[in-house]
mmCIF file of C-alpha atoms and ligand atoms in Angstrom:
data_model
loop_
_atom_site.group_PDB
_atom_site.id
_atom_site.type_symbol
_atom_site.label_atom_id
_atom_site.label_comp_id
_atom_site.label_asym_id
_atom_site.label_seq_id
_atom_site.Cartn_x
_atom_site.Cartn_y
_atom_site.Cartn_z
ATOM 1 C CA UNK A 220 53.271 128.517 96.882
ATOM 2 C CA UNK A 221 55.151 129.804 99.910
ATOM 3 C CA UNK A 222 54.003 129.416 103.495
ATOM 4 C CA UNK A 223 55.263 130.725 106.839
ATOM 5 C CA UNK A 224 57.271 128.303 108.975
ATOM 6 C CA UNK A 225 58.476 128.783 112.571
ATOM 7 C CA UNK A 226 62.173 127.923 112.257
ATOM 8 C CA UNK A 227 64.547 127.287 115.202
ATOM 9 C CA UNK A 228 67.442 129.762 115.021
ATOM 10 C CA UNK A 229 68.958 129.629 118.518
ATOM 11 C CA UNK A 230 68.989 127.399 121.558
ATOM 12 C CA UNK A 231 70.339 127.638 125.103
ATOM 13 C CA UNK A 232 70.079 126.211 128.585
ATOM 14 C CA UNK A 233 70.990 126.802 132.195
ATOM 15 C CA UNK A 234 71.460 124.446 135.111
ATOM 16 C CA UNK A 235 71.915 125.604 138.716
ATOM 17 C CA UNK A 236 75.417 125.057 140.095
ATOM 18 C CA UNK A 237 74.511 122.566 142.813
ATOM 19 C CA UNK A 238 74.637 118.948 141.615
ATOM 20 C CA UNK A 239 72.932 116.388 143.860
ATOM 21 C CA UNK A 240 73.988 112.740 143.337
ATOM 22 C CA UNK A 241 71.566 109.899 144.169
ATOM 23 C CA UNK A 242 73.608 108.918 147.219
ATOM 24 C CA UNK A 243 72.704 112.184 148.965
ATOM 25 C CA UNK A 244 69.077 111.015 149.447
ATOM 26 C CA UNK A 245 70.335 108.042 151.479
ATOM 27 C CA UNK A 246 71.183 110.510 154.268
ATOM 28 C CA UNK A 247 67.494 110.658 155.269
ATOM 29 C CA UNK A 248 65.533 108.217 153.078
ATOM 30 C CA UNK A 249 65.345 104.439 152.764
ATOM 31 C CA UNK A 250 66.597 104.437 149.165
ATOM 32 C CA UNK A 251 69.720 103.624 147.162
ATOM 33 C CA UNK A 252 71.688 104.824 144.144
ATOM 34 C CA UNK A 253 71.010 101.385 142.653
ATOM 35 C CA UNK A 254 67.193 101.662 143.006
ATOM 36 C CA UNK A 255 67.031 105.186 141.546
ATOM 37 C CA UNK A 256 69.352 104.310 138.622
ATOM 38 C CA UNK A 257 67.640 101.022 137.794
ATOM 39 C CA UNK A 258 64.044 102.282 138.067
ATOM 40 C CA UNK A 259 64.492 105.719 136.483
ATOM 41 C CA UNK A 260 67.935 106.036 134.849
ATOM 42 C CA UNK A 261 68.627 109.117 136.986
ATOM 43 C CA UNK A 262 72.137 109.499 138.482
ATOM 44 C CA UNK A 263 72.166 113.156 139.510
ATOM 45 C CA UNK A 264 70.104 116.357 139.242
ATOM 46 C CA UNK A 265 70.667 120.081 139.813
ATOM 47 C CA UNK A 266 68.913 122.051 142.566
ATOM 48 C CA UNK A 267 68.550 125.831 142.554
ATOM 49 C CA UNK A 268 70.341 127.756 145.306
ATOM 50 C CA UNK A 269 68.353 129.461 148.054
ATOM 51 C CA UNK A 270 66.810 132.569 146.534
ATOM 52 C CA UNK A 271 67.467 131.416 142.961
ATOM 53 C CA UNK A 272 64.152 131.698 141.106
ATOM 54 C CA UNK A 273 62.627 130.040 138.063
ATOM 55 C CA UNK A 274 62.995 133.396 136.260
ATOM 56 C CA UNK A 275 66.743 133.444 137.062
ATOM 57 C CA UNK A 276 67.189 130.058 135.369
ATOM 58 C CA UNK A 277 65.026 131.187 132.433
ATOM 59 C CA UNK A 278 66.961 134.444 131.971
ATOM 60 C CA UNK A 279 70.283 132.581 131.775
ATOM 61 C CA UNK A 280 68.915 130.061 129.262
ATOM 62 C CA UNK A 281 67.380 132.898 127.206
ATOM 63 C CA UNK A 282 70.685 134.813 127.098
ATOM 64 C CA UNK A 283 72.465 131.729 125.767
ATOM 65 C CA UNK A 284 69.770 131.239 123.093
ATOM 66 C CA UNK A 285 69.973 134.919 122.064
ATOM 67 C CA UNK A 286 73.779 134.654 121.767
ATOM 68 C CA UNK A 287 73.401 131.438 119.749
ATOM 69 C CA UNK A 288 71.020 133.220 117.358
ATOM 70 C CA UNK A 289 73.186 136.377 117.233
ATOM 71 C CA UNK A 290 70.213 138.487 118.373
ATOM 72 C CA UNK A 291 69.498 141.251 120.916
ATOM 73 C CA UNK A 292 66.491 141.093 123.247
ATOM 74 C CA UNK A 293 64.616 143.722 121.239
ATOM 75 C CA UNK A 294 64.846 141.542 118.114
ATOM 76 C CA UNK A 295 62.304 139.289 119.870
ATOM 77 C CA UNK A 296 58.551 139.999 119.611
ATOM 78 C CA UNK A 297 57.242 137.603 122.251
ATOM 79 C CA UNK A 298 58.156 135.222 125.066
ATOM 80 C CA UNK A 299 56.157 132.067 125.750
ATOM 81 C CA UNK A 300 57.359 130.451 128.977
ATOM 82 C CA UNK A 301 56.254 127.003 130.119
ATOM 83 C CA UNK A 302 56.401 126.461 133.868
ATOM 84 C CA UNK A 303 54.456 124.930 136.749
ATOM 85 C CA UNK A 304 56.795 126.534 139.292
ATOM 86 C CA UNK A 305 56.417 130.276 138.604
ATOM 87 C CA UNK A 306 58.185 132.872 140.770
ATOM 88 C CA UNK A 307 54.812 134.173 141.968
ATOM 89 C CA UNK A 308 51.136 133.355 141.399
ATOM 90 C CA UNK A 309 51.145 136.397 139.124
ATOM 91 C CA UNK A 310 52.512 138.227 137.160
ATOM 92 C CA UNK A 311 53.612 135.713 134.567
ATOM 93 C CA UNK A 312 57.246 134.683 135.027
ATOM 94 C CA UNK A 313 57.642 135.420 131.301
ATOM 95 C CA UNK A 314 57.184 139.153 131.989
ATOM 96 C CA UNK A 315 59.995 139.071 134.561
ATOM 97 C CA UNK A 316 62.244 137.490 131.938
ATOM 98 C CA UNK A 317 61.098 140.078 129.383
ATOM 99 C CA UNK A 318 62.095 142.946 131.692
ATOM 100 C CA UNK A 319 65.388 141.377 132.808
ATOM 101 C CA UNK A 320 66.458 140.847 129.199
ATOM 102 C CA UNK A 321 65.770 144.527 128.450
ATOM 103 C CA UNK A 322 62.893 143.809 126.070
ATOM 104 C CA UNK A 323 60.843 146.988 125.853
ATOM 105 C CA UNK A 324 58.205 145.871 123.349
ATOM 106 C CA UNK A 325 56.138 142.847 122.417
ATOM 107 C CA UNK A 326 54.352 140.522 124.833
ATOM 108 C CA UNK A 327 55.128 137.690 127.239
ATOM 109 C CA UNK A 328 53.011 135.049 128.937
ATOM 110 C CA UNK A 329 53.230 131.700 130.743
ATOM 111 C CA UNK A 330 51.856 128.330 129.683
ATOM 112 C CA UNK A 331 51.021 125.658 132.274
ATOM 113 C CA UNK A 332 50.852 122.078 131.045
ATOM 114 C CA UNK A 333 53.281 120.584 133.580
ATOM 115 C CA UNK A 334 55.781 118.155 131.996
ATOM 116 C CA UNK A 335 54.129 118.574 128.585
ATOM 117 C CA UNK A 336 54.506 122.356 128.916
ATOM 118 C CA UNK A 337 57.208 122.798 126.298
ATOM 119 C CA UNK A 338 55.190 120.951 123.622
ATOM 120 C CA UNK A 339 52.212 123.216 124.454
ATOM 121 C CA UNK A 340 54.422 126.354 124.421
ATOM 122 C CA UNK A 341 56.021 125.436 121.086
ATOM 123 C CA UNK A 342 52.624 124.727 119.533
ATOM 124 C CA UNK A 343 51.277 128.090 120.736
ATOM 125 C CA UNK A 344 54.376 129.936 119.517
ATOM 126 C CA UNK A 345 54.135 128.194 116.153
ATOM 127 C CA UNK A 346 50.474 129.247 115.832
ATOM 128 C CA UNK A 347 51.346 132.880 116.695
ATOM 129 C CA UNK A 348 54.075 132.928 114.042
ATOM 130 C CA UNK A 349 51.955 131.264 111.358
ATOM 131 C CA UNK A 350 49.114 133.717 112.143
ATOM 132 C CA UNK A 351 51.503 136.651 111.714
ATOM 133 C CA UNK A 352 51.221 137.815 115.340
ATOM 134 C CA UNK A 353 54.982 137.683 115.921
ATOM 135 C CA UNK A 354 58.121 137.266 113.827
ATOM 136 C CA UNK A 355 60.499 135.942 116.480
ATOM 137 C CA UNK A 356 59.459 134.166 119.674
ATOM 138 C CA UNK A 357 61.595 133.062 122.592
ATOM 139 C CA UNK A 358 60.092 129.797 123.845
ATOM 140 C CA UNK A 359 61.305 128.816 127.312
ATOM 141 C CA UNK A 360 60.795 125.874 129.646
ATOM 142 C CA UNK A 361 61.963 126.681 133.179
ATOM 143 C CA UNK A 362 61.321 124.926 136.479
ATOM 144 C CA UNK A 363 62.345 124.768 140.125
ATOM 145 C CA UNK A 364 60.597 121.507 141.046
ATOM 146 C CA UNK A 365 62.828 121.236 144.142
ATOM 147 C CA UNK A 366 60.448 123.854 145.637
ATOM 148 C CA UNK A 367 57.419 121.522 145.463
ATOM 149 C CA UNK A 368 58.964 118.250 146.645
ATOM 150 C CA UNK A 369 57.771 116.252 149.642
ATOM 151 C CA UNK A 370 61.227 115.341 150.968
ATOM 152 C CA UNK A 371 59.798 112.429 152.955
ATOM 153 C CA UNK A 372 58.274 110.775 149.849
ATOM 154 C CA UNK A 373 60.993 108.569 148.360
ATOM 155 C CA UNK A 374 58.698 107.750 145.419
ATOM 156 C CA UNK A 375 58.875 111.319 144.077
ATOM 157 C CA UNK A 376 61.616 113.501 145.574
ATOM 158 C CA UNK A 377 64.463 111.469 144.037
ATOM 159 C CA UNK A 378 63.097 111.964 140.521
ATOM 160 C CA UNK A 379 62.918 115.705 139.887
ATOM 161 C CA UNK A 380 65.435 118.489 139.239
ATOM 162 C CA UNK A 381 65.711 122.191 138.378
ATOM 163 C CA UNK A 382 66.789 123.811 135.106
ATOM 164 C CA UNK A 383 65.790 125.823 132.054
ATOM 165 C CA UNK A 384 66.049 125.632 128.294
ATOM 166 C CA UNK A 385 65.187 128.164 125.579
ATOM 167 C CA UNK A 386 64.563 127.998 121.852
ATOM 168 C CA UNK A 387 64.110 130.945 119.480
ATOM 169 C CA UNK A 388 61.662 130.489 116.606
ATOM 170 C CA UNK A 389 61.692 132.831 113.598
ATOM 171 C CA UNK A 390 59.123 133.271 110.821
ATOM 172 C CA UNK A 391 60.693 132.188 107.539
ATOM 173 C CA UNK A 392 59.219 131.374 104.150
ATOM 174 C CA UNK A 393 58.920 127.705 103.283
ATOM 175 C CA UNK A 394 57.703 125.832 100.242
ATOM 176 C CA UNK A 395 55.078 123.932 102.225
ATOM 177 C CA UNK A 396 56.734 120.550 101.829
ATOM 178 C CA UNK A 397 58.484 118.466 104.476
ATOM 179 C CA UNK A 398 61.972 119.523 103.344
ATOM 180 C CA UNK A 399 61.266 122.945 104.897
ATOM 181 C CA UNK A 400 63.133 123.851 108.038
ATOM 182 C CA UNK A 401 60.917 124.629 111.037
ATOM 183 C CA UNK A 402 57.873 123.188 112.764
ATOM 184 C CA UNK A 403 56.091 120.754 110.444
ATOM 185 C CA UNK A 404 53.378 119.349 112.750
ATOM 186 C CA UNK A 405 52.087 119.537 116.320
ATOM 187 C CA UNK A 406 49.713 117.374 118.342
ATOM 188 C CA UNK A 407 48.285 118.260 121.763
ATOM 189 C CA UNK A 408 46.062 116.240 124.123
ATOM 190 C CA UNK A 409 44.781 116.311 127.679
ATOM 191 C CA UNK A 410 42.367 114.249 129.767
ATOM 192 C CA UNK A 411 41.288 115.671 133.114
ATOM 193 C CA UNK A 412 39.828 112.378 134.319
ATOM 194 C CA UNK A 413 43.434 111.606 135.335
ATOM 195 C CA UNK A 414 43.926 114.752 137.484
ATOM 196 C CA UNK A 415 44.543 112.655 140.586
ATOM 197 C CA UNK A 416 47.433 110.489 139.326
ATOM 198 C CA UNK A 417 49.845 113.457 139.344
ATOM 199 C CA UNK A 418 49.100 116.759 141.071
ATOM 200 C CA UNK A 419 50.250 119.312 143.629
ATOM 201 C CA UNK A 420 48.162 119.274 146.813
ATOM 202 C CA UNK A 421 47.902 123.041 147.175
ATOM 203 C CA UNK A 422 46.917 126.111 145.213
ATOM 204 C CA UNK A 423 45.594 129.635 145.227
ATOM 205 C CA UNK A 424 41.851 129.009 145.217
ATOM 206 C CA UNK A 425 41.904 125.728 147.168
ATOM 207 C CA UNK A 426 44.365 125.873 150.080
ATOM 208 C CA UNK A 427 46.119 129.241 149.646
ATOM 209 C CA UNK A 428 49.383 127.279 149.974
ATOM 210 C CA UNK A 429 51.866 126.129 147.358
ATOM 211 C CA UNK A 430 51.550 122.422 148.160
ATOM 212 C CA UNK A 431 53.804 119.494 147.262
ATOM 213 C CA UNK A 432 53.869 117.064 144.352
ATOM 214 C CA UNK A 433 51.890 113.825 144.715
ATOM 215 C CA UNK A 434 52.249 111.053 142.121
ATOM 216 C CA UNK A 435 50.975 107.547 141.554
ATOM 217 C CA UNK A 436 54.139 106.665 139.657
ATOM 218 C CA UNK A 437 53.047 103.267 138.419
ATOM 219 C CA UNK A 438 49.750 104.702 137.081
ATOM 220 C CA UNK A 439 51.508 107.526 135.214
ATOM 221 C CA UNK A 440 53.988 105.007 133.834
ATOM 222 C CA UNK A 441 51.145 102.867 132.446
ATOM 223 C CA UNK A 442 49.747 105.796 130.450
ATOM 224 C CA UNK A 443 53.096 107.244 129.393
ATOM 225 C CA UNK A 444 54.475 104.875 126.759
ATOM 226 C CA UNK A 445 51.144 104.347 125.030
ATOM 227 C CA UNK A 446 50.138 108.037 124.965
ATOM 228 C CA UNK A 447 53.612 109.264 123.966
ATOM 229 C CA UNK A 448 53.783 106.848 121.037
ATOM 230 C CA UNK A 449 50.235 107.813 120.017
ATOM 231 C CA UNK A 450 50.953 111.560 119.978
ATOM 232 C CA UNK A 451 54.331 111.122 118.248
ATOM 233 C CA UNK A 452 52.720 109.024 115.534
ATOM 234 C CA UNK A 453 49.928 111.615 115.213
ATOM 235 C CA UNK A 454 52.463 114.375 114.442
ATOM 236 C CA UNK A 455 54.259 112.139 111.923
ATOM 237 C CA UNK A 456 50.921 111.349 110.229
ATOM 238 C CA UNK A 457 49.916 115.038 110.094
ATOM 239 C CA UNK A 458 53.179 115.788 108.257
ATOM 240 C CA UNK A 459 52.893 112.706 106.043
ATOM 241 C CA UNK A 460 56.193 111.337 107.379
ATOM 242 C CA UNK A 461 57.165 108.016 108.923
ATOM 243 C CA UNK A 462 59.335 106.833 111.826
ATOM 244 C CA UNK A 463 62.047 106.049 109.267
ATOM 245 C CA UNK A 464 62.349 109.772 108.415
ATOM 246 C CA UNK A 465 63.159 110.739 112.010
ATOM 247 C CA UNK A 466 66.794 111.680 112.704
ATOM 248 C CA UNK A 467 66.335 112.362 116.434
ATOM 249 C CA UNK A 468 63.683 111.738 119.035
ATOM 250 C CA UNK A 469 64.053 114.370 121.783
ATOM 251 C CA UNK A 470 61.744 113.033 124.492
ATOM 252 C CA UNK A 471 60.657 114.424 127.831
ATOM 253 C CA UNK A 472 63.250 113.120 130.282
ATOM 254 C CA UNK A 473 61.283 111.469 133.116
ATOM 255 C CA UNK A 474 62.418 107.865 133.114
ATOM 256 C CA UNK A 475 64.840 105.935 130.867
ATOM 257 C CA UNK A 476 62.414 102.993 130.825
ATOM 258 C CA UNK A 477 59.646 105.238 129.424
ATOM 259 C CA UNK A 478 62.096 106.733 126.892
ATOM 260 C CA UNK A 479 63.210 103.259 125.720
ATOM 261 C CA UNK A 480 59.666 101.856 125.684
ATOM 262 C CA UNK A 481 58.386 104.755 123.587
ATOM 263 C CA UNK A 482 61.319 104.564 121.159
ATOM 264 C CA UNK A 483 60.658 100.825 120.694
ATOM 265 C CA UNK A 484 56.958 101.480 120.040
ATOM 266 C CA UNK A 485 57.923 104.177 117.503
ATOM 267 C CA UNK A 486 60.461 101.793 115.908
ATOM 268 C CA UNK A 487 63.251 104.351 116.353
ATOM 269 C CA UNK A 488 66.594 102.888 117.567
ATOM 270 C CA UNK A 489 68.068 104.302 120.791
ATOM 271 C CA UNK A 490 71.083 105.659 118.820
ATOM 272 C CA UNK A 491 68.628 108.256 117.494
ATOM 273 C CA UNK A 492 67.251 109.253 120.907
ATOM 274 C CA UNK A 493 68.678 112.179 122.906
ATOM 275 C CA UNK A 494 69.057 111.095 126.550
ATOM 276 C CA UNK A 495 69.930 113.503 129.366
ATOM 277 C CA UNK A 496 67.811 112.053 132.199
ATOM 278 C CA UNK A 497 70.914 110.615 133.930
ATOM 279 C CA UNK A 498 72.319 114.128 134.461
ATOM 280 C CA UNK A 499 69.200 116.313 134.869
ATOM 281 C CA UNK A 500 66.504 114.093 136.397
ATOM 282 C CA UNK A 501 62.957 115.120 135.500
ATOM 283 C CA UNK A 502 62.949 118.904 134.984
ATOM 284 C CA UNK A 503 59.322 118.950 133.803
ATOM 285 C CA UNK A 504 58.725 121.650 131.139
ATOM 286 C CA UNK A 505 62.460 122.385 130.973
ATOM 287 C CA UNK A 506 63.508 118.874 129.998
ATOM 288 C CA UNK A 507 63.011 119.042 126.216
ATOM 289 C CA UNK A 508 64.674 122.440 125.580
ATOM 290 C CA UNK A 509 67.489 121.403 127.957
ATOM 291 C CA UNK A 510 67.938 118.202 125.952
ATOM 292 C CA UNK A 511 67.863 120.141 122.656
ATOM 293 C CA UNK A 512 70.581 122.517 123.834
ATOM 294 C CA UNK A 513 72.783 119.786 125.325
ATOM 295 C CA UNK A 514 72.338 117.671 122.171
ATOM 296 C CA UNK A 515 73.482 120.599 120.035
ATOM 297 C CA UNK A 516 76.551 121.047 122.274
ATOM 298 C CA UNK A 517 77.304 117.331 121.945
ATOM 299 C CA UNK A 518 77.139 117.704 118.147
ATOM 300 C CA UNK A 519 74.172 115.332 117.963
ATOM 301 C CA UNK A 520 71.635 117.500 116.119
ATOM 302 C CA UNK A 521 72.507 119.324 112.916
ATOM 303 C CA UNK A 522 70.779 121.755 110.542
ATOM 304 C CA UNK A 523 68.258 120.022 108.302
ATOM 305 C CA UNK A 524 67.695 117.014 110.558
ATOM 306 C CA UNK A 525 64.171 115.893 111.489
ATOM 307 C CA UNK A 526 63.420 116.080 115.242
ATOM 308 C CA UNK A 527 60.460 114.549 117.028
ATOM 309 C CA UNK A 528 59.768 115.788 120.567
ATOM 310 C CA UNK A 529 57.173 114.208 122.866
ATOM 311 C CA UNK A 530 56.112 114.736 126.483
ATOM 312 C CA UNK A 531 53.492 113.757 129.068
ATOM 313 C CA UNK A 532 52.713 115.028 132.531
ATOM 314 C CA UNK A 533 50.113 116.158 135.045
ATOM 315 C CA UNK A 534 46.598 116.616 133.735
ATOM 316 C CA UNK A 535 47.198 114.238 132.188
ATOM 317 C CA UNK A 536 48.472 116.395 129.330
ATOM 318 C CA UNK A 537 50.598 115.105 126.488
ATOM 319 C CA UNK A 538 51.796 116.226 123.080
ATOM 320 C CA UNK A 539 54.443 116.185 120.393
ATOM 321 C CA UNK A 540 56.105 118.553 117.934
ATOM 322 C CA UNK A 541 57.847 117.544 114.718
ATOM 323 C CA UNK A 542 60.401 120.030 113.394
ATOM 324 C CA UNK A 543 63.230 120.221 110.917
ATOM 325 C CA UNK A 544 66.242 121.781 112.681
HETATM 326 O O1 UT7 B 865 57.168 113.754 134.095
HETATM 327 C C1 UT7 B 865 55.878 113.504 134.537
HETATM 328 C C2 UT7 B 865 55.526 112.122 134.293
HETATM 329 N N1 UT7 B 865 56.048 111.288 135.338
HETATM 330 C C3 UT7 B 865 56.550 110.122 135.008
HETATM 331 O O2 UT7 B 865 56.689 109.819 133.852
HETATM 332 C C4 UT7 B 865 56.872 109.159 136.117
HETATM 333 C C5 UT7 B 865 56.309 107.794 135.774
HETATM 334 N N2 UT7 B 865 56.601 106.782 136.734
HETATM 335 C C6 UT7 B 865 57.853 106.294 136.931
HETATM 336 O O3 UT7 B 865 58.808 106.760 136.351
HETATM 337 C C7 UT7 B 865 58.012 105.101 137.838
HETATM 338 O O4 UT7 B 865 56.734 104.578 138.145
HETATM 339 C C8 UT7 B 865 58.776 105.411 139.152
HETATM 340 C C9 UT7 B 865 60.246 105.652 138.858
HETATM 341 C C10 UT7 B 865 58.145 106.590 139.838
HETATM 342 C C11 UT7 B 865 58.694 104.201 140.104
HETATM 343 O O5 UT7 B 865 59.152 103.024 139.464
HETATM 344 P P1 UT7 B 865 58.280 101.689 139.539
HETATM 345 O O6 UT7 B 865 59.061 100.654 138.892
HETATM 346 O O7 UT7 B 865 56.932 102.018 138.960
HETATM 347 O O8 UT7 B 865 58.222 101.408 141.074
HETATM 348 P P2 UT7 B 865 56.939 101.328 142.021
HETATM 349 O O9 UT7 B 865 56.335 102.663 142.223
HETATM 350 O O10 UT7 B 865 56.072 100.232 141.529
HETATM 351 O O11 UT7 B 865 57.613 100.892 143.372
HETATM 352 C C12 UT7 B 865 58.286 99.621 143.504
HETATM 353 C C13 UT7 B 865 58.808 99.516 144.924
HETATM 354 C C14 UT7 B 865 57.770 99.853 145.977
HETATM 355 O O12 UT7 B 865 57.945 98.975 147.052
HETATM 356 P P3 UT7 B 865 56.969 97.715 147.227
HETATM 357 O O13 UT7 B 865 55.597 98.322 147.383
HETATM 358 O O14 UT7 B 865 57.121 96.912 145.978
HETATM 359 O O15 UT7 B 865 57.516 97.057 148.462
HETATM 360 C C15 UT7 B 865 58.147 101.251 146.403
HETATM 361 O O16 UT7 B 865 57.765 101.526 147.730
HETATM 362 O O17 UT7 B 865 59.888 100.450 145.116
HETATM 363 C C16 UT7 B 865 59.644 101.221 146.285
HETATM 364 N N3 UT7 B 865 60.244 102.533 146.117
HETATM 365 C C17 UT7 B 865 61.526 102.808 146.396
HETATM 366 N N4 UT7 B 865 62.518 102.051 146.886
HETATM 367 C C18 UT7 B 865 63.715 102.616 147.053
HETATM 368 C C19 UT7 B 865 59.660 103.661 145.645
HETATM 369 N N5 UT7 B 865 60.556 104.671 145.623
HETATM 370 C C20 UT7 B 865 61.720 104.162 146.088
HETATM 371 C C21 UT7 B 865 62.993 104.715 146.286
HETATM 372 N N6 UT7 B 865 63.969 103.908 146.767
HETATM 373 N N7 UT7 B 865 63.284 106.004 146.014
#
């Protein structure tokens, strides 16, 4: 029996030119490079230039993914773009990317699940491919979190960065077993009772302003390791695989202590975990596709290897995707 699998065939990323080291925050905040590094693992992050939009970052990442796959824009049927920092309230940033790439057919839309956005976007794209709605989908995570920082809040503004990553999924025939390339299992969760531990204090229907990010860091931390391990194990169980089968964990890059704690709970050694948080900070929905693309450049992930991605963020929303590269 053959089944349809959504197989990764190209990956790319883009980071704005401006690199901001931890020390820069000491110019106006009571903080230190030591505190930021020890508590989060972050050493530097990229910030978009004035006038540089989330769609600009996404377009650059998408072009790199298209080149990696050897495809033209019109070979793509759909764009699913995860972001919480869209260019405008509407239209969807995905449609701006669609037009800029020269895509004259198909459809494009945004997904909003904050830092878990890429897991939600991948799961939606996988479902569209399996249902026969699209043959090739460009899945993007793109963010300009520097636009929603409270620069006086040392507990948040030192943690986030800007960037974009893109992955192209293609419908291919598989045998239905776990040796198939492509997405093998997905697991999504959210629980709105935790809305107030991580949110932006503005919005269209409430304040008619954009607002800034507010986080109870310690509270989010408490949920993170437990919920990330739970969702990662759920995807493994759905596929009938175990932690020993995993070649790479590609986690959301929020905090090295969360990444290490989750890996330990999953019983996956850190040698098998892709870590980019030191260079990118927390880029929300962009962090996993950025890490995938950087890991490929480093020569870490190779065709046929089993990848487990997991992420958690505002909502709370959390999820995981298991795929064979
Ligand atoms: O991607 C979305 C999901 N988000 C996350 O996963 C973030 C989860 N949370 C975290 O990563 C961590 O909780 C933080 C990195 C945000 C904070 O680390 P922590 O170890 O939980 O520190 P804390 O919030 O408990 O703060 C410890 C101390 C506090 O001082 P007191 O109250 O103990 O005197 C803070 O005021 O550190 C202080 N502090 C800072 N000190 C220097 C907070 N931010 C800073 C700072 N520099 N930037």
